[in-house]
mmCIF file of C-alpha atoms in Angstrom:
data_model
loop_
_atom_site.group_PDB
_atom_site.id
_atom_site.type_symbol
_atom_site.label_atom_id
_atom_site.label_comp_id
_atom_site.label_asym_id
_atom_site.label_seq_id
_atom_site.Cartn_x
_atom_site.Cartn_y
_atom_site.Cartn_z
ATOM 1 C CA MET A 1 16.470 32.035 114.388
ATOM 2 C CA THR A 2 13.568 30.699 116.158
ATOM 3 C CA ASP A 3 15.030 26.895 116.416
ATOM 4 C CA LEU A 4 16.998 25.770 119.222
ATOM 5 C CA GLY A 5 20.559 25.142 119.558
ATOM 6 C CA LYS A 6 23.158 27.159 117.531
ATOM 7 C CA ILE A 7 22.494 29.958 114.820
ATOM 8 C CA ASP A 8 22.561 29.101 111.466
ATOM 9 C CA ARG A 9 25.254 29.736 109.192
ATOM 10 C CA THR A 10 22.899 32.970 107.514
ATOM 11 C CA VAL A 11 22.636 34.541 110.863
ATOM 12 C CA PHE A 12 26.156 34.201 111.479
ATOM 13 C CA GLU A 13 27.407 35.661 108.313
ATOM 14 C CA ARG A 14 24.824 38.175 108.535
ATOM 15 C CA THR A 15 24.839 39.511 112.146
ATOM 16 C CA ILE A 16 28.072 38.155 113.596
ATOM 17 C CA ALA A 17 30.833 38.131 111.119
ATOM 18 C CA PRO A 18 30.949 41.608 109.531
ATOM 19 C CA ARG A 19 30.995 42.823 113.309
ATOM 20 C CA LEU A 20 33.976 41.582 115.337
ATOM 21 C CA GLY A 21 35.377 44.559 117.077
ATOM 22 C CA ALA A 22 38.695 45.859 115.991
ATOM 23 C CA ASP A 23 40.915 44.625 113.333
ATOM 24 C CA ARG A 24 43.758 43.456 114.813
ATOM 25 C CA ASP A 25 46.835 41.984 112.774
ATOM 26 C CA ASP A 26 47.630 39.510 115.829
ATOM 27 C CA VAL A 27 44.368 37.968 115.051
ATOM 28 C CA THR A 28 45.223 35.091 112.525
ATOM 29 C CA LEU A 29 41.915 33.158 112.605
ATOM 30 C CA GLU A 30 38.849 35.007 113.707
ATOM 31 C CA PRO A 31 35.510 33.526 114.277
ATOM 32 C CA THR A 32 34.530 31.320 111.236
ATOM 33 C CA HIS A 33 31.485 29.306 110.738
ATOM 34 C CA GLY A 34 32.144 25.594 111.029
ATOM 35 C CA VAL A 35 35.357 26.378 112.832
ATOM 36 C CA ASP A 36 35.418 25.696 116.601
ATOM 37 C CA PHE A 37 38.529 27.805 118.008
ATOM 38 C CA GLY A 38 40.201 31.215 117.002
ATOM 39 C CA VAL A 39 44.047 32.065 116.870
ATOM 40 C CA VAL A 40 46.058 34.993 118.178
ATOM 41 C CA ASP A 41 49.838 35.407 117.392
ATOM 42 C CA VAL A 42 51.586 36.369 120.323
ATOM 43 C CA ASP A 43 55.396 37.063 119.883
ATOM 44 C CA GLY A 44 55.312 34.501 117.246
ATOM 45 C CA ARG A 45 53.483 32.046 119.390
ATOM 46 C CA ALA A 46 50.035 30.825 118.429
ATOM 47 C CA LEU A 47 47.205 31.263 121.175
ATOM 48 C CA VAL A 48 44.193 28.989 120.443
ATOM 49 C CA THR A 49 41.245 29.860 122.171
ATOM 50 C CA ALA A 50 37.224 28.797 122.249
ATOM 51 C CA THR A 51 34.237 29.589 124.348
ATOM 52 C CA ASP A 52 31.361 27.364 125.218
ATOM 53 C CA PRO A 53 28.423 27.324 127.753
ATOM 54 C CA ILE A 54 28.740 25.461 131.051
ATOM 55 C CA SER A 55 26.020 22.885 130.704
ATOM 56 C CA ILE A 56 25.235 21.137 134.240
ATOM 57 C CA LEU A 57 22.694 18.366 134.359
ATOM 58 C CA PRO A 58 22.477 17.067 137.997
ATOM 59 C CA PRO A 59 20.260 13.768 137.120
ATOM 60 C CA LEU A 60 23.537 12.714 135.497
ATOM 61 C CA GLY A 61 25.223 12.861 138.905
ATOM 62 C CA LEU A 62 27.033 15.998 139.364
ATOM 63 C CA GLU A 63 30.579 14.399 139.048
ATOM 64 C CA ARG A 64 29.882 13.047 135.703
ATOM 65 C CA ALA A 65 27.801 16.167 134.766
ATOM 66 C CA ALA A 66 30.878 18.398 135.723
ATOM 67 C CA ARG A 67 33.296 16.163 133.673
ATOM 68 C CA PHE A 68 31.156 16.204 130.733
ATOM 69 C CA ALA A 69 30.967 20.149 130.791
ATOM 70 C CA LEU A 70 34.618 20.608 130.783
ATOM 71 C CA ASP A 71 35.573 18.217 128.213
ATOM 72 C CA LEU A 72 32.989 20.044 125.847
ATOM 73 C CA VAL A 73 34.705 23.431 126.445
ATOM 74 C CA LEU A 74 38.587 21.597 126.442
ATOM 75 C CA ALA A 75 37.551 19.684 123.365
ATOM 76 C CA ASP A 76 37.330 22.770 121.020
ATOM 77 C CA VAL A 77 40.836 23.496 121.441
ATOM 78 C CA ALA A 78 42.107 20.211 121.553
ATOM 79 C CA VAL A 79 40.859 19.508 117.798
ATOM 80 C CA SER A 80 43.134 22.189 116.672
ATOM 81 C CA GLY A 81 45.964 19.670 118.011
ATOM 82 C CA ILE A 82 47.295 21.873 120.367
ATOM 83 C CA ALA A 83 46.594 20.656 124.211
ATOM 84 C CA PRO A 84 44.525 23.072 126.206
ATOM 85 C CA SER A 85 46.889 24.548 128.906
ATOM 86 C CA HIS A 86 44.573 27.462 130.626
ATOM 87 C CA LEU A 87 41.072 27.643 131.440
ATOM 88 C CA SER A 88 38.580 30.708 132.270
ATOM 89 C CA ILE A 89 35.568 29.987 133.681
ATOM 90 C CA CYS A 90 32.115 31.701 134.771
ATOM 91 C CA PHE A 91 29.378 30.151 136.977
ATOM 92 C CA THR A 92 26.053 31.675 137.031
ATOM 93 C CA LEU A 93 24.587 29.282 139.591
ATOM 94 C CA PRO A 94 21.009 28.749 140.397
ATOM 95 C CA GLU A 95 19.923 29.222 144.136
ATOM 96 C CA GLU A 96 19.088 25.888 144.636
ATOM 97 C CA LEU A 97 22.510 24.577 144.132
ATOM 98 C CA THR A 98 24.233 24.370 147.602
ATOM 99 C CA ASP A 99 27.823 24.771 148.480
ATOM 100 C CA GLU A 100 28.286 20.981 149.250
ATOM 101 C CA GLN A 101 26.916 20.405 145.667
ATOM 102 C CA PHE A 102 29.142 22.952 143.944
ATOM 103 C CA ALA A 103 32.098 21.716 146.029
ATOM 104 C CA THR A 104 31.490 18.184 143.926
ATOM 105 C CA VAL A 105 31.273 20.002 140.652
ATOM 106 C CA TRP A 106 34.598 22.084 141.314
ATOM 107 C CA GLU A 107 36.674 19.082 142.690
ATOM 108 C CA THR A 108 35.710 17.116 139.677
ATOM 109 C CA ILE A 109 36.732 19.850 137.338
ATOM 110 C CA HIS A 110 39.962 20.752 139.264
ATOM 111 C CA THR A 111 40.812 16.986 139.238
ATOM 112 C CA GLU A 112 40.333 16.564 135.790
ATOM 113 C CA CYS A 113 42.390 19.826 135.052
ATOM 114 C CA VAL A 114 45.361 18.390 136.967
ATOM 115 C CA ASP A 115 45.470 15.269 135.120
ATOM 116 C CA LEU A 116 45.056 17.430 131.598
ATOM 117 C CA GLY A 117 47.728 19.827 132.576
ATOM 118 C CA VAL A 118 45.293 22.718 132.459
ATOM 119 C CA ALA A 119 45.402 25.681 134.956
ATOM 120 C CA VAL A 120 42.453 27.600 135.762
ATOM 121 C CA VAL A 121 43.705 31.266 135.466
ATOM 122 C CA THR A 122 40.508 33.460 136.296
ATOM 123 C CA GLY A 123 36.842 33.332 136.449
ATOM 124 C CA HIS A 124 33.500 34.452 138.202
ATOM 125 C CA THR A 125 31.358 32.731 140.578
ATOM 126 C CA ALA A 126 27.841 33.508 142.058
ATOM 127 C CA ARG A 127 24.239 32.600 142.499
ATOM 128 C CA TYR A 128 21.599 34.694 140.878
ATOM 129 C CA THR A 129 17.766 34.190 140.675
ATOM 130 C CA ASP A 130 16.989 33.559 137.253
ATOM 131 C CA PRO A 131 19.664 31.008 136.208
ATOM 132 C CA SER A 132 18.448 27.373 135.960
ATOM 133 C CA TYR A 133 19.949 23.893 134.842
ATOM 134 C CA PRO A 134 21.637 23.092 132.685
ATOM 135 C CA TRP A 135 22.812 26.407 131.276
ATOM 136 C CA VAL A 136 24.769 27.652 134.493
ATOM 137 C CA GLY A 137 27.716 29.732 132.955
ATOM 138 C CA GLY A 138 30.387 29.598 130.175
ATOM 139 C CA ALA A 139 34.139 28.933 130.221
ATOM 140 C CA THR A 140 37.059 29.919 127.730
ATOM 141 C CA ALA A 141 39.556 27.364 127.100
ATOM 142 C CA MET A 142 43.491 28.066 125.771
ATOM 143 C CA GLY A 143 46.466 26.414 124.559
ATOM 144 C CA VAL A 144 49.685 27.642 123.263
ATOM 145 C CA GLY A 145 51.736 26.213 120.308
ATOM 146 C CA ASP A 146 53.371 26.798 117.088
ATOM 147 C CA HIS A 147 51.279 28.132 114.452
ATOM 148 C CA ASP A 148 52.426 25.356 112.157
ATOM 149 C CA GLU A 149 51.239 22.672 114.516
ATOM 150 C CA ILE A 150 47.458 23.862 114.416
ATOM 151 C CA VAL A 151 45.025 21.080 112.870
ATOM 152 C CA ARG A 152 42.210 23.191 111.181
ATOM 153 C CA PRO A 153 38.786 21.454 110.209
ATOM 154 C CA ASP A 154 39.227 22.959 106.728
ATOM 155 C CA GLY A 155 42.350 21.585 106.114
ATOM 156 C CA ALA A 156 41.401 17.998 104.441
ATOM 157 C CA ARG A 157 43.088 17.861 101.163
ATOM 158 C CA GLU A 158 42.452 15.548 98.176
ATOM 159 C CA GLY A 159 43.792 11.743 98.789
ATOM 160 C CA ASP A 160 43.191 12.075 102.700
ATOM 161 C CA ARG A 161 41.604 9.169 104.491
ATOM 162 C CA LEU A 162 38.596 10.016 106.558
ATOM 163 C CA LEU A 163 38.431 8.504 110.022
ATOM 164 C CA LEU A 164 35.449 8.516 112.754
ATOM 165 C CA THR A 165 35.879 7.977 116.203
ATOM 166 C CA THR A 166 32.978 6.408 118.394
ATOM 167 C CA GLY A 167 29.990 6.950 115.920
ATOM 168 C CA PRO A 168 26.724 9.346 115.528
ATOM 169 C CA ALA A 169 24.397 10.301 118.080
ATOM 170 C CA VAL A 170 26.339 8.884 121.219
ATOM 171 C CA GLU A 171 25.539 11.799 123.211
ATOM 172 C CA SER A 172 22.041 12.428 122.330
ATOM 173 C CA VAL A 173 21.270 8.850 122.839
ATOM 174 C CA GLY A 174 23.190 9.020 126.106
ATOM 175 C CA LEU A 175 21.697 11.819 127.581
ATOM 176 C CA LEU A 176 18.271 11.408 126.638
ATOM 177 C CA SER A 177 18.332 7.494 127.843
ATOM 178 C CA THR A 178 19.572 8.407 131.026
ATOM 179 C CA LEU A 179 17.300 11.611 131.638
ATOM 180 C CA PHE A 180 14.059 10.012 130.248
ATOM 181 C CA PRO A 181 14.621 6.182 130.668
ATOM 182 C CA GLU A 182 10.784 5.652 131.561
ATOM 183 C CA GLN A 183 9.655 7.855 128.319
ATOM 184 C CA LEU A 184 11.487 5.758 125.702
ATOM 185 C CA GLU A 185 9.587 3.044 124.192
ATOM 186 C CA VAL A 186 12.331 0.545 123.687
ATOM 187 C CA PRO A 187 13.301 -2.422 125.837
ATOM 188 C CA ASP A 188 15.065 -2.275 128.995
ATOM 189 C CA ASP A 189 18.400 -3.775 127.925
ATOM 190 C CA VAL A 190 18.654 -1.414 124.660
ATOM 191 C CA VAL A 191 18.006 1.663 127.408
ATOM 192 C CA ALA A 192 20.816 -0.044 129.511
ATOM 193 C CA ASP A 193 23.040 0.032 126.219
ATOM 194 C CA ALA A 194 22.093 3.596 125.212
ATOM 195 C CA GLN A 195 22.844 4.998 128.861
ATOM 196 C CA ASP A 196 26.321 3.242 128.573
ATOM 197 C CA ARG A 197 26.924 5.758 125.524
ATOM 198 C CA LEU A 198 27.375 8.523 128.310
ATOM 199 C CA GLU A 199 31.197 6.806 129.160
ATOM 200 C CA GLU A 200 32.032 7.670 125.285
ATOM 201 C CA VAL A 201 31.055 11.716 125.481
ATOM 202 C CA TYR A 202 34.766 12.413 126.171
ATOM 203 C CA CYS A 203 37.013 13.304 123.164
ATOM 204 C CA VAL A 204 39.812 15.668 124.329
ATOM 205 C CA ARG A 205 42.344 12.892 124.889
ATOM 206 C CA ASP A 206 41.255 11.274 121.670
ATOM 207 C CA ALA A 207 42.022 14.561 119.619
ATOM 208 C CA LEU A 208 45.405 15.028 121.433
ATOM 209 C CA THR A 209 46.566 11.523 120.581
ATOM 210 C CA ALA A 210 45.475 11.738 116.949
ATOM 211 C CA ALA A 211 47.247 14.644 116.426
ATOM 212 C CA ALA A 212 50.350 13.416 117.702
ATOM 213 C CA ALA A 213 50.214 10.064 115.732
ATOM 214 C CA GLY A 214 49.293 11.839 112.516
ATOM 215 C CA PRO A 215 50.069 13.707 110.275
ATOM 216 C CA VAL A 216 46.313 14.824 110.516
ATOM 217 C CA THR A 217 45.193 17.551 107.905
ATOM 218 C CA ALA A 218 41.661 18.429 109.514
ATOM 219 C CA MET A 219 39.675 17.654 112.670
ATOM 220 C CA HIS A 220 36.095 18.617 113.858
ATOM 221 C CA ASP A 221 34.008 17.247 116.803
ATOM 222 C CA VAL A 222 30.523 15.817 116.325
ATOM 223 C CA THR A 223 28.302 18.534 118.001
ATOM 224 C CA GLU A 224 25.241 20.174 116.736
ATOM 225 C CA GLY A 225 24.246 18.928 113.620
ATOM 226 C CA GLY A 226 25.720 15.612 114.058
ATOM 227 C CA LEU A 227 27.837 13.598 111.905
ATOM 228 C CA ALA A 228 26.347 15.429 108.823
ATOM 229 C CA GLY A 229 26.722 18.650 109.776
ATOM 230 C CA ALA A 230 30.295 17.906 110.536
ATOM 231 C CA LEU A 231 31.085 16.158 107.363
ATOM 232 C CA CYS A 232 29.276 19.012 105.162
ATOM 233 C CA GLU A 233 31.116 21.987 107.177
ATOM 234 C CA MET A 234 34.860 20.219 106.750
ATOM 235 C CA ALA A 235 33.911 19.601 102.890
ATOM 236 C CA ASP A 236 32.775 22.951 102.400
ATOM 237 C CA GLY A 237 35.348 24.570 104.251
ATOM 238 C CA ALA A 238 38.253 22.767 102.311
ATOM 239 C CA GLY A 239 36.446 23.250 98.957
ATOM 240 C CA VAL A 240 36.711 19.540 98.416
ATOM 241 C CA GLY A 241 34.628 16.451 97.943
ATOM 242 C CA PHE A 242 34.039 13.789 100.395
ATOM 243 C CA THR A 243 33.049 10.217 99.523
ATOM 244 C CA ILE A 244 31.423 8.178 102.611
ATOM 245 C CA ASP A 245 30.731 4.600 103.093
ATOM 246 C CA ARG A 246 27.534 4.424 105.249
ATOM 247 C CA GLU A 247 28.198 0.554 106.327
ATOM 248 C CA ALA A 248 31.703 1.480 107.393
ATOM 249 C CA VAL A 249 30.013 4.200 109.884
ATOM 250 C CA PRO A 250 30.373 2.566 113.535
ATOM 251 C CA MET A 251 26.761 2.819 115.023
ATOM 252 C CA ARG A 252 27.090 1.917 119.193
ATOM 253 C CA PRO A 253 24.984 -0.245 120.935
ATOM 254 C CA GLY A 254 21.446 1.356 121.666
ATOM 255 C CA VAL A 255 21.975 4.375 119.207
ATOM 256 C CA ALA A 256 19.750 3.427 116.536
ATOM 257 C CA GLU A 257 16.936 1.653 118.484
ATOM 258 C CA VAL A 258 16.845 5.251 120.698
ATOM 259 C CA CYS A 259 16.594 7.383 117.505
ATOM 260 C CA ALA A 260 14.027 5.372 115.730
ATOM 261 C CA SER A 261 11.942 5.551 118.976
ATOM 262 C CA LEU A 262 12.061 9.220 119.032
ATOM 263 C CA GLU A 263 11.940 9.544 115.298
ATOM 264 C CA ILE A 264 15.336 11.661 114.868
ATOM 265 C CA ASP A 265 18.339 10.891 112.649
ATOM 266 C CA PRO A 266 21.328 9.847 114.048
ATOM 267 C CA TRP A 267 23.568 11.313 111.593
ATOM 268 C CA ALA A 268 21.815 14.757 112.127
ATOM 269 C CA ALA A 269 21.815 14.639 115.903
ATOM 270 C CA THR A 270 24.736 15.861 118.633
ATOM 271 C CA SER A 271 27.560 13.451 119.263
ATOM 272 C CA CYS A 272 30.175 14.978 121.433
ATOM 273 C CA GLY A 273 33.047 12.359 121.848
ATOM 274 C CA SER A 274 33.061 11.587 118.350
ATOM 275 C CA LEU A 275 35.428 13.045 115.980
ATOM 276 C CA VAL A 276 35.886 13.304 111.900
ATOM 277 C CA ILE A 277 39.597 13.308 111.273
ATOM 278 C CA ALA A 278 41.309 13.753 107.840
ATOM 279 C CA VAL A 279 44.638 12.020 107.736
ATOM 280 C CA ASP A 280 47.516 12.026 105.020
ATOM 281 C CA PRO A 281 47.108 8.221 103.554
ATOM 282 C CA ASP A 282 50.581 7.335 104.800
ATOM 283 C CA GLY A 283 49.661 8.191 108.596
ATOM 284 C CA ALA A 284 46.226 6.853 108.799
ATOM 285 C CA ASP A 285 47.130 3.132 110.272
ATOM 286 C CA ASP A 286 49.207 5.051 112.873
ATOM 287 C CA VAL A 287 46.112 7.186 114.122
ATOM 288 C CA VAL A 288 44.157 4.148 113.909
ATOM 289 C CA ALA A 289 46.447 2.328 116.028
ATOM 290 C CA ALA A 290 47.024 4.943 118.527
ATOM 291 C CA LEU A 291 43.397 5.395 118.987
ATOM 292 C CA GLU A 292 42.616 1.928 119.149
ATOM 293 C CA ASP A 293 45.486 1.555 122.088
ATOM 294 C CA ARG A 294 43.430 4.144 124.307
ATOM 295 C CA GLY A 295 40.206 1.852 123.697
ATOM 296 C CA THR A 296 38.523 4.087 121.184
ATOM 297 C CA VAL A 297 36.377 2.664 118.648
ATOM 298 C CA VAL A 298 37.603 4.155 115.261
ATOM 299 C CA ALA A 299 36.784 3.265 111.717
ATOM 300 C CA GLU A 300 37.847 4.575 108.350
ATOM 301 C CA VAL A 301 34.647 5.834 106.752
ATOM 302 C CA GLY A 302 35.716 7.331 103.384
ATOM 303 C CA ARG A 303 38.046 9.374 101.273
ATOM 304 C CA VAL A 304 38.675 13.066 99.950
ATOM 305 C CA GLU A 305 38.404 13.502 96.711
ATOM 306 C CA SER A 306 38.715 16.588 94.327
ATOM 307 C CA ALA A 307 35.388 18.667 94.263
ATOM 308 C CA SER A 308 32.971 17.795 91.541
ATOM 309 C CA GLY A 309 33.212 20.631 89.269
ATOM 310 C CA SER A 310 33.545 23.623 91.442
ATOM 311 C CA THR A 311 31.085 22.708 94.192
ATOM 312 C CA PRO A 312 32.551 20.906 97.400
ATOM 313 C CA GLY A 313 30.219 18.461 99.251
ATOM 314 C CA VAL A 314 29.823 14.857 100.650
ATOM 315 C CA SER A 315 28.326 12.020 99.219
ATOM 316 C CA VAL A 316 27.451 8.969 101.112
ATOM 317 C CA ASP A 317 27.060 5.812 98.947
ATOM 318 C CA GLY A 318 26.871 7.830 95.822
ATOM 319 C CA GLU A 319 23.960 9.984 97.123
ATOM 320 C CA PRO A 320 24.711 13.840 98.305
ATOM 321 C CA LEU A 321 24.503 14.759 101.800
ATOM 322 C CA GLU A 322 22.971 18.009 102.902
ATOM 323 C CA HIS A 323 23.738 19.944 105.997
ATOM 324 C CA PRO A 324 20.731 18.980 108.300
ATOM 325 C CA GLY A 325 20.491 22.800 109.376
ATOM 326 C CA VAL A 326 18.405 21.695 112.537
ATOM 327 C CA ASP A 327 19.675 19.477 115.532
ATOM 328 C CA PRO A 328 16.679 17.297 116.153
ATOM 329 C CA SER A 329 18.032 16.347 119.512
ATOM 330 C CA TRP A 330 16.909 19.936 120.864
ATOM 331 C CA ASP A 331 13.293 19.089 119.855
ATOM 332 C CA ALA A 332 13.370 15.777 121.519
ATOM 333 C CA TYR A 333 14.512 17.016 124.544
ATOM 334 C CA ALA A 334 12.056 19.926 125.070
ATOM 335 C CA GLU A 335 9.334 17.413 124.059
ATOM 336 C CA LEU A 336 10.487 14.542 126.979
ATOM 337 C CA ALA A 337 10.986 17.074 129.212
ATOM 338 C CA THR A 338 7.445 18.492 129.115
ATOM 339 C CA GLU A 339 5.914 14.751 128.987
#
């Protein structure tokens, strides 16, 4: 558990999964590795909920940092296909954040919530001596819908077509190139392309668009562990095989060059804003068209097959793909921050 980033599956299954408090019949989906949300039954309706840290990086500009932080929280409910509708948020602010700066953060969150139809229902806001950027709190997003409308990341079925929005490592490259531009050994035009990737790290509306256009059988956002991690988690959870065409995977401008300069695998690096979507074959073209109408980059990258023997997994151009285990963007950030 010494690696930066999320704990691995072994720690989750050994320490957390066996100890989940009271055993309640109304919990229809409890904490599960590779699943970003939980579900509670409330009088026959599904309450989908997810919790994430709040990360604010002032060098991004407070408005952009706040919008990014909010989208990260809401996305874990949106990938269920249920629109987030309520938000509980806690801020543990560093002393140096002024009232005026916090007002900018909060106004941005409020405006985006209004646009998405999300109400803030409770929270806590305070300054303390120890908190420091970027980790300044946490939030819980909620959405209410029908149980049979929920899209789970482990729902992929044999024959489904696999779509990918945006592409690998857009978040990692966008953040690192914006925070540490002078330390990247790439041309200025590549740095500029990489910085533009920060405009592609928002996926709440894409997730809801895909679910509405469906039928979508499974959806997973490409966060820690990157594209490789998301594919492996989805295939393993569903007990199926994924066959992926590497050439079909979109690579956004600046991503390959920055990843190469930092010696990180773009397929293993976190990429908020990217979604892996399994779609019934009859609905895949409709999902692609709906996402393209939003201006979202989307490509069909593979198919869902029956598992080889009894072991599910992912193959890329015929070669097995392993879960990276550790996200290399954390070490890259730590190294750049200390230079």
